PDB file of C-alpha atoms in Angstrom:
ATOM      1  CA  SER A   1       2.325 101.323 111.133  1.00 63.00           C
ATOM      2  CA  ALA A   2       0.123  99.996 113.904  1.00 87.00           C
ATOM      3  CA  LEU A   3       1.444 102.479 116.483  1.00 96.00           C
ATOM      4  CA  THR A   4       1.411 106.194 115.750  1.00 97.00           C
ATOM      5  CA  GLN A   5       4.438 108.357 116.431  1.00 98.00           C
ATOM      6  CA  PRO A   6       5.172 111.924 115.368  1.00 98.00           C
ATOM      7  CA  PRO A   7       7.570 111.831 112.413  1.00 97.00           C
ATOM      8  CA  SER A   8       9.921 114.332 113.978  1.00 97.00           C
ATOM      9  CA  ALA A   9      10.903 115.970 117.261  1.00 98.00           C
ATOM     10  CA  SER A  10      13.606 118.402 118.178  1.00 97.00           C
ATOM     11  CA  GLY A  11      15.274 120.135 121.083  1.00 96.00           C
ATOM     12  CA  SER A  12      18.393 122.001 122.025  1.00 97.00           C
ATOM     13  CA  PRO A  13      21.247 120.532 124.062  1.00 97.00           C
ATOM     14  CA  GLY A  14      20.294 120.369 127.733  1.00 97.00           C
ATOM     15  CA  GLN A  15      16.568 120.528 127.038  1.00 97.00           C
ATOM     16  CA  SER A  16      14.015 117.720 127.374  1.00 98.00           C
ATOM     17  CA  VAL A  17      11.845 116.247 124.656  1.00 98.00           C
ATOM     18  CA  THR A  18       8.974 113.767 124.831  1.00 98.00           C
ATOM     19  CA  ILE A  19       7.996 111.426 122.015  1.00 98.00           C
ATOM     20  CA  SER A  20       4.529 109.898 122.011  1.00 98.00           C
ATOM     21  CA  CYS A  21       3.408 106.476 120.793  1.00 98.00           C
ATOM     22  CA  THR A  22      -0.319 105.946 120.388  1.00 98.00           C
ATOM     23  CA  GLY A  23      -1.862 102.520 120.023  1.00 97.00           C
ATOM     24  CA  THR A  24      -5.180 100.992 120.932  1.00 95.00           C
ATOM     25  CA  SER A  25      -6.874  99.225 123.813  1.00 94.00           C
ATOM     26  CA  SER A  26      -5.680  95.953 122.247  1.00 93.00           C
ATOM     27  CA  ASP A  27      -1.978  96.715 122.511  1.00 95.00           C
ATOM     28  CA  VAL A  28      -0.550  99.715 124.379  1.00 96.00           C
ATOM     29  CA  GLY A  29      -3.672 100.164 126.470  1.00 96.00           C
ATOM     30  CA  MET A  30      -3.930  96.527 127.500  1.00 95.00           C
ATOM     31  CA  TYR A  31      -0.367  95.452 128.163  1.00 95.00           C
ATOM     32  CA  ASN A  32       2.619  96.902 130.001  1.00 97.00           C
ATOM     33  CA  TYR A  33       4.972  95.559 127.363  1.00 96.00           C
ATOM     34  CA  VAL A  34       5.942  98.740 125.578  1.00 97.00           C
ATOM     35  CA  SER A  35       9.536  99.022 124.416  1.00 98.00           C
ATOM     36  CA  TRP A  36      11.502 101.881 122.919  1.00 98.00           C
ATOM     37  CA  TYR A  37      14.457 101.551 120.574  1.00 98.00           C
ATOM     38  CA  GLN A  38      17.088 104.027 119.461  1.00 98.00           C
ATOM     39  CA  HIS A  39      18.513 103.641 115.983  1.00 97.00           C
ATOM     40  CA  HIS A  40      21.422 105.502 114.536  1.00 97.00           C
ATOM     41  CA  PRO A  41      21.235 104.790 110.767  1.00 92.00           C
ATOM     42  CA  GLY A  42      23.703 102.150 109.709  1.00 91.00           C
ATOM     43  CA  LYS A  43      24.112 100.836 113.227  1.00 95.00           C
ATOM     44  CA  ALA A  44      22.311  98.179 115.240  1.00 97.00           C
ATOM     45  CA  PRO A  45      19.100  99.370 116.902  1.00 97.00           C
ATOM     46  CA  LYS A  46      19.414  99.607 120.672  1.00 98.00           C
ATOM     47  CA  LEU A  47      16.843  98.754 123.327  1.00 98.00           C
ATOM     48  CA  LEU A  48      16.297 101.846 125.480  1.00 98.00           C
ATOM     49  CA  ILE A  49      13.175 101.061 127.483  1.00 98.00           C
ATOM     50  CA  PHE A  50      11.290  97.823 128.144  1.00 98.00           C
ATOM     51  CA  GLU A  51       7.999  97.109 129.913  1.00 97.00           C
ATOM     52  CA  VAL A  52       6.972 100.774 129.699  1.00 98.00           C
ATOM     53  CA  SER A  53       9.618 102.208 132.021  1.00 98.00           C
ATOM     54  CA  GLY A  54      12.373  99.648 132.585  1.00 98.00           C
ATOM     55  CA  ARG A  55      15.903 100.571 131.548  1.00 98.00           C
ATOM     56  CA  PRO A  56      18.479  97.969 130.511  1.00 96.00           C
ATOM     57  CA  SER A  57      21.815  98.312 132.226  1.00 95.00           C
ATOM     58  CA  GLY A  58      23.995 100.860 130.503  1.00 95.00           C
ATOM     59  CA  VAL A  59      21.137 103.071 129.328  1.00 97.00           C
ATOM     60  CA  PRO A  60      21.456 106.527 130.925  1.00 96.00           C
ATOM     61  CA  ASP A  61      18.681 107.610 133.265  1.00 95.00           C
ATOM     62  CA  ARG A  62      18.159 110.595 130.955  1.00 97.00           C
ATOM     63  CA  PHE A  63      15.880 108.214 129.066  1.00 98.00           C
ATOM     64  CA  SER A  64      12.571 107.453 130.738  1.00 98.00           C
ATOM     65  CA  GLY A  65       9.307 105.871 129.686  1.00 98.00           C
ATOM     66  CA  SER A  66       5.704 106.131 130.810  1.00 98.00           C
ATOM     67  CA  LYS A  67       2.201 105.222 129.706  1.00 98.00           C
ATOM     68  CA  SER A  68      -1.277 106.640 130.058  1.00 97.00           C
ATOM     69  CA  GLY A  69      -4.189 104.827 128.501  1.00 97.00           C
ATOM     70  CA  ASN A  70      -3.410 103.948 124.903  1.00 97.00           C
ATOM     71  CA  THR A  71      -0.418 106.277 124.676  1.00 98.00           C
ATOM     72  CA  ALA A  72       3.137 105.569 125.754  1.00 98.00           C
ATOM     73  CA  SER A  73       5.824 108.228 125.958  1.00 98.00           C
ATOM     74  CA  LEU A  74       9.587 108.395 125.864  1.00 98.00           C
ATOM     75  CA  THR A  75      11.234 111.390 127.506  1.00 98.00           C
ATOM     76  CA  VAL A  76      14.830 112.294 126.799  1.00 98.00           C
ATOM     77  CA  SER A  77      16.199 114.752 129.347  1.00 97.00           C
ATOM     78  CA  ASP A  78      19.351 116.813 129.180  1.00 97.00           C
ATOM     79  CA  LEU A  79      19.540 116.341 125.414  1.00 97.00           C
ATOM     80  CA  GLN A  80      22.958 115.598 124.021  1.00 97.00           C
ATOM     81  CA  ALA A  81      24.231 115.635 120.467  1.00 97.00           C
ATOM     82  CA  GLU A  82      24.545 111.859 120.391  1.00 96.00           C
ATOM     83  CA  ASP A  83      20.826 111.498 121.111  1.00 98.00           C
ATOM     84  CA  GLU A  84      20.110 112.547 117.533  1.00 98.00           C
ATOM     85  CA  ALA A  85      18.672 109.352 116.057  1.00 98.00           C
ATOM     86  CA  ASP A  86      15.478 107.578 115.080  1.00 97.00           C
ATOM     87  CA  TYR A  87      13.289 106.290 117.902  1.00 98.00           C
ATOM     88  CA  TYR A  88      10.742 103.493 117.600  1.00 98.00           C
ATOM     89  CA  CYS A  89       8.180 102.168 120.032  1.00 98.00           C
ATOM     90  CA  SER A  90       6.728  98.683 120.064  1.00 97.00           C
ATOM     91  CA  SER A  91       3.978  96.951 121.982  1.00 97.00           C
ATOM     92  CA  TYR A  92       2.958  93.412 122.740  1.00 94.00           C
ATOM     93  CA  ALA A  93      -0.455  92.753 121.222  1.00 91.00           C
ATOM     94  CA  GLY A  94      -1.586  89.478 122.718  1.00 87.00           C
ATOM     95  CA  ASN A  95      -2.373  86.849 120.124  1.00 81.00           C
ATOM     96  CA  ASN A  96      -1.282  89.235 117.376  1.00 81.00           C
ATOM     97  CA  PRO A  97       2.336  89.911 116.485  1.00 86.00           C
ATOM     98  CA  VAL A  98       4.223  92.666 118.251  1.00 91.00           C
ATOM     99  CA  VAL A  99       3.500  96.029 116.659  1.00 95.00           C
ATOM    100  CA  PHE A 100       5.913  98.867 115.990  1.00 97.00           C
ATOM    101  CA  GLY A 101       5.552 102.564 115.483  1.00 97.00           C
ATOM    102  CA  GLY A 102       6.559 104.371 112.338  1.00 96.00           C
ATOM    103  CA  GLY A 103       9.437 106.089 114.086  1.00 97.00           C
ATOM    104  CA  THR A 104      10.372 109.591 115.214  1.00 98.00           C
ATOM    105  CA  ARG A 105      13.501 111.345 114.027  1.00 98.00           C
ATOM    106  CA  LEU A 106      14.950 113.342 116.901  1.00 98.00           C
ATOM    107  CA  THR A 107      17.046 116.351 115.972  1.00 98.00           C
ATOM    108  CA  VAL A 108      19.281 117.946 118.575  1.00 97.00           C
TER     109      VAL A 108
ATOM    110  CA  ASP B   1      30.755  91.811 123.687  1.00 94.00           C
ATOM    111  CA  VAL B   2      27.365  90.448 122.782  1.00 97.00           C
ATOM    112  CA  GLN B   3      27.005  90.742 119.027  1.00 97.00           C
ATOM    113  CA  LEU B   4      24.781  89.664 116.161  1.00 98.00           C
ATOM    114  CA  VAL B   5      25.983  89.860 112.568  1.00 98.00           C
ATOM    115  CA  GLU B   6      23.638  89.303 109.632  1.00 98.00           C
ATOM    116  CA  SER B   7      24.713  88.275 106.160  1.00 98.00           C
ATOM    117  CA  GLY B   8      23.266  86.924 102.951  1.00 98.00           C
ATOM    118  CA  GLY B   9      21.382  89.930 101.645  1.00 97.00           C
ATOM    119  CA  GLY B  10      21.570  91.078  98.057  1.00 97.00           C
ATOM    120  CA  LEU B  11      19.690  91.695  94.840  1.00 98.00           C
ATOM    121  CA  VAL B  12      17.225  89.017  93.776  1.00 97.00           C
ATOM    122  CA  GLN B  13      14.536  88.864  91.115  1.00 97.00           C
ATOM    123  CA  PRO B  14      10.851  88.557  92.020  1.00 98.00           C
ATOM    124  CA  GLY B  15      10.016  84.944  92.671  1.00 98.00           C
ATOM    125  CA  GLY B  16      13.567  84.178  93.687  1.00 98.00           C
ATOM    126  CA  SER B  17      15.016  82.867  96.938  1.00 98.00           C
ATOM    127  CA  LEU B  18      17.592  84.017  99.438  1.00 98.00           C
ATOM    128  CA  ARG B  19      18.890  82.674 102.728  1.00 98.00           C
ATOM    129  CA  LEU B  20      19.883  85.104 105.444  1.00 98.00           C
ATOM    130  CA  SER B  21      22.232  84.160 108.260  1.00 98.00           C
ATOM    131  CA  CYS B  22      22.782  85.674 111.677  1.00 98.00           C
ATOM    132  CA  SER B  23      25.918  84.804 113.601  1.00 98.00           C
ATOM    133  CA  ALA B  24      25.871  85.320 117.356  1.00 98.00           C
ATOM    134  CA  SER B  25      28.812  85.806 119.689  1.00 98.00           C
ATOM    135  CA  GLY B  26      29.493  86.847 123.264  1.00 97.00           C
ATOM    136  CA  TYR B  27      26.682  84.867 124.896  1.00 97.00           C
ATOM    137  CA  ARG B  28      25.136  81.401 125.043  1.00 98.00           C
ATOM    138  CA  PHE B  29      23.126  81.491 121.828  1.00 98.00           C
ATOM    139  CA  GLY B  30      21.110  78.394 122.613  1.00 97.00           C
ATOM    140  CA  GLY B  31      19.682  79.967 125.770  1.00 97.00           C
ATOM    141  CA  TYR B  32      17.748  82.709 124.002  1.00 97.00           C
ATOM    142  CA  ALA B  33      14.797  83.015 121.644  1.00 97.00           C
ATOM    143  CA  MET B  34      15.496  84.839 118.400  1.00 98.00           C
ATOM    144  CA  ASN B  35      13.583  86.911 115.874  1.00 97.00           C
ATOM    145  CA  TRP B  36      13.799  88.377 112.409  1.00 98.00           C
ATOM    146  CA  VAL B  37      12.585  91.936 111.924  1.00 98.00           C
ATOM    147  CA  ARG B  38      12.696  93.977 108.732  1.00 98.00           C
ATOM    148  CA  GLN B  39      12.446  97.631 107.895  1.00 97.00           C
ATOM    149  CA  ALA B  40      11.488  98.881 104.474  1.00 96.00           C
ATOM    150  CA  PRO B  41      12.806 102.285 103.392  1.00 92.00           C
ATOM    151  CA  GLY B  42      10.909 105.086 105.109  1.00 89.00           C
ATOM    152  CA  ARG B  43       8.835 102.767 107.257  1.00 93.00           C
ATOM    153  CA  GLY B  44       8.860 101.451 110.797  1.00 94.00           C
ATOM    154  CA  PRO B  45      10.153  97.995 111.701  1.00 96.00           C
ATOM    155  CA  GLU B  46       8.015  94.952 110.960  1.00 96.00           C
ATOM    156  CA  TRP B  47       8.366  91.800 113.023  1.00 96.00           C
ATOM    157  CA  LEU B  48       8.597  88.740 110.770  1.00 97.00           C
ATOM    158  CA  SER B  49       9.351  85.606 112.721  1.00 97.00           C
ATOM    159  CA  TYR B  50      10.185  84.152 116.127  1.00 96.00           C
ATOM    160  CA  ILE B  51      11.918  80.940 117.159  1.00 97.00           C
ATOM    161  CA  SER B  52      12.133  79.793 120.755  1.00 96.00           C
ATOM    162  CA  THR B  53      14.974  78.025 122.452  1.00 97.00           C
ATOM    163  CA  GLY B  54      15.219  74.491 121.192  1.00 96.00           C
ATOM    164  CA  SER B  55      13.090  75.490 118.172  1.00 97.00           C
ATOM    165  CA  LEU B  56      10.028  74.350 120.098  1.00 97.00           C
ATOM    166  CA  ASN B  57       7.857  77.310 119.097  1.00 95.00           C
ATOM    167  CA  ILE B  58       7.939  79.132 115.788  1.00 96.00           C
ATOM    168  CA  HIS B  59       5.724  81.999 114.669  1.00 95.00           C
ATOM    169  CA  TYR B  60       5.440  84.052 111.493  1.00 96.00           C
ATOM    170  CA  ALA B  61       3.823  87.286 110.434  1.00 95.00           C
ATOM    171  CA  ASP B  62       0.991  86.776 107.976  1.00 95.00           C
ATOM    172  CA  SER B  63       2.968  88.716 105.371  1.00 95.00           C
ATOM    173  CA  VAL B  64       5.618  85.983 105.148  1.00 97.00           C
ATOM    174  CA  LYS B  65       3.818  82.856 106.325  1.00 97.00           C
ATOM    175  CA  GLY B  66       4.281  80.038 103.841  1.00 97.00           C
ATOM    176  CA  ARG B  67       7.141  81.797 102.064  1.00 98.00           C
ATOM    177  CA  PHE B  68       9.761  82.309 104.778  1.00 98.00           C
ATOM    178  CA  THR B  69      11.229  79.722 107.149  1.00 98.00           C
ATOM    179  CA  ILE B  70      13.158  80.489 110.312  1.00 98.00           C
ATOM    180  CA  PHE B  71      15.554  77.975 111.792  1.00 98.00           C
ATOM    181  CA  ARG B  72      18.539  77.883 114.073  1.00 98.00           C
ATOM    182  CA  ASP B  73      21.706  75.857 114.553  1.00 98.00           C
ATOM    183  CA  ASP B  74      22.748  76.194 118.165  1.00 98.00           C
ATOM    184  CA  ALA B  75      25.971  74.256 117.539  1.00 98.00           C
ATOM    185  CA  ARG B  76      26.994  76.980 115.086  1.00 98.00           C
ATOM    186  CA  ASP B  77      25.532  79.872 117.163  1.00 98.00           C
ATOM    187  CA  SER B  78      23.553  80.839 114.090  1.00 98.00           C
ATOM    188  CA  LEU B  79      20.050  81.838 113.072  1.00 98.00           C
ATOM    189  CA  TYR B  80      18.712  81.614 109.534  1.00 98.00           C
ATOM    190  CA  LEU B  81      15.846  82.895 107.433  1.00 98.00           C
ATOM    191  CA  GLN B  82      15.066  81.049 104.221  1.00 98.00           C
ATOM    192  CA  MET B  83      13.104  83.372 101.981  1.00 98.00           C
ATOM    193  CA  ASN B  84      11.269  81.970  98.951  1.00 98.00           C
ATOM    194  CA  SER B  85       8.855  83.452  96.418  1.00 98.00           C
ATOM    195  CA  LEU B  86      10.255  86.907  97.052  1.00 98.00           C
ATOM    196  CA  ARG B  87       8.176  89.923  96.088  1.00 97.00           C
ATOM    197  CA  ASP B  88       8.978  93.577  95.451  1.00 97.00           C
ATOM    198  CA  GLU B  89       7.482  94.439  98.836  1.00 96.00           C
ATOM    199  CA  ASP B  90      10.046  92.243 100.590  1.00 98.00           C
ATOM    200  CA  THR B  91      12.693  94.842  99.790  1.00 98.00           C
ATOM    201  CA  ALA B  92      14.023  95.953 103.173  1.00 98.00           C
ATOM    202  CA  THR B  93      16.854  95.775 105.653  1.00 98.00           C
ATOM    203  CA  TYR B  94      16.574  92.570 107.625  1.00 98.00           C
ATOM    204  CA  TYR B  95      17.661  92.348 111.243  1.00 98.00           C
ATOM    205  CA  CYS B  96      18.036  89.470 113.618  1.00 98.00           C
ATOM    206  CA  ALA B  97      17.256  90.296 117.221  1.00 98.00           C
ATOM    207  CA  ARG B  98      17.447  88.432 120.499  1.00 98.00           C
ATOM    208  CA  GLY B  99      14.703  87.879 123.002  1.00 95.00           C
ATOM    209  CA  PRO B 100      10.906  87.715 123.193  1.00 91.00           C
ATOM    210  CA  ASP B 101       9.363  89.815 120.422  1.00 88.00           C
ATOM    211  CA  TYR B 102       8.178  92.493 122.851  1.00 91.00           C
ATOM    212  CA  ARG B 103      11.672  93.002 124.280  1.00 95.00           C
ATOM    213  CA  LEU B 104      14.411  92.731 121.656  1.00 97.00           C
ATOM    214  CA  ASP B 105      17.514  93.409 123.687  1.00 96.00           C
ATOM    215  CA  VAL B 106      20.222  92.817 121.089  1.00 98.00           C
ATOM    216  CA  TRP B 107      20.031  93.566 117.365  1.00 98.00           C
ATOM    217  CA  GLY B 108      22.399  93.156 114.484  1.00 98.00           C
ATOM    218  CA  GLN B 109      23.266  95.914 112.026  1.00 97.00           C
ATOM    219  CA  GLY B 110      21.119  94.377 109.350  1.00 98.00           C
ATOM    220  CA  THR B 111      21.522  93.031 105.842  1.00 98.00           C
ATOM    221  CA  THR B 112      19.798  94.597 102.840  1.00 98.00           C
ATOM    222  CA  VAL B 113      17.550  92.639 100.519  1.00 98.00           C
ATOM    223  CA  THR B 114      16.455  94.177  97.245  1.00 98.00           C
ATOM    224  CA  VAL B 115      13.842  92.404  95.158  1.00 97.00           C
ATOM    225  CA  SER B 116      13.786  93.790  91.646  1.00 95.00           C
ATOM    226  CA  SER B 117      13.847  92.667  88.060  1.00 92.00           C
TER     227      SER B 117
END
């Protein structure tokens, strides 16, 4: 995948976990159009974060996004059992198609 | 509720064709751009194609350019993906998703395409 994510992350209920998403100066580093998606297998993926740190209505504020240089991060605070899912980042890449990460499986 | 439902997936031989459909409900379909995204087993999502409102702008990933065609029928609240010359590497779950490609705010549950002899 064009963006690099750790394959797995874990935490206990109530804890916080941060998932990284590393791109390049041509995508994550250049544009503030990083999105994060949550995917429970068999269900429709869900937009969690847009434009680095924006949250669509209905997404709990336990989910937050940030970016530094070529790396974006998703932090899930106060972990709950239902947060166990796959998480994917994506980034706008200018004249190239949007790029996705390989995904991180979060275990709670 | 805003919802997208894909259909049309299945088993097809290499070189074959398949047409996927995506039915939208709960919002004004014609007012939004749409995309197709796929995910092969064990891999991250791959954006495939984008169609703007009014079908004015259409884009494809290099991996499917010349083989896949995206189109929409706003009167039927539906999006389509015509897939020709299918290859083994096209095996994946295919999703339709609403919005600009960098902000896909509604996704369907996907339809599975298996290309195998």
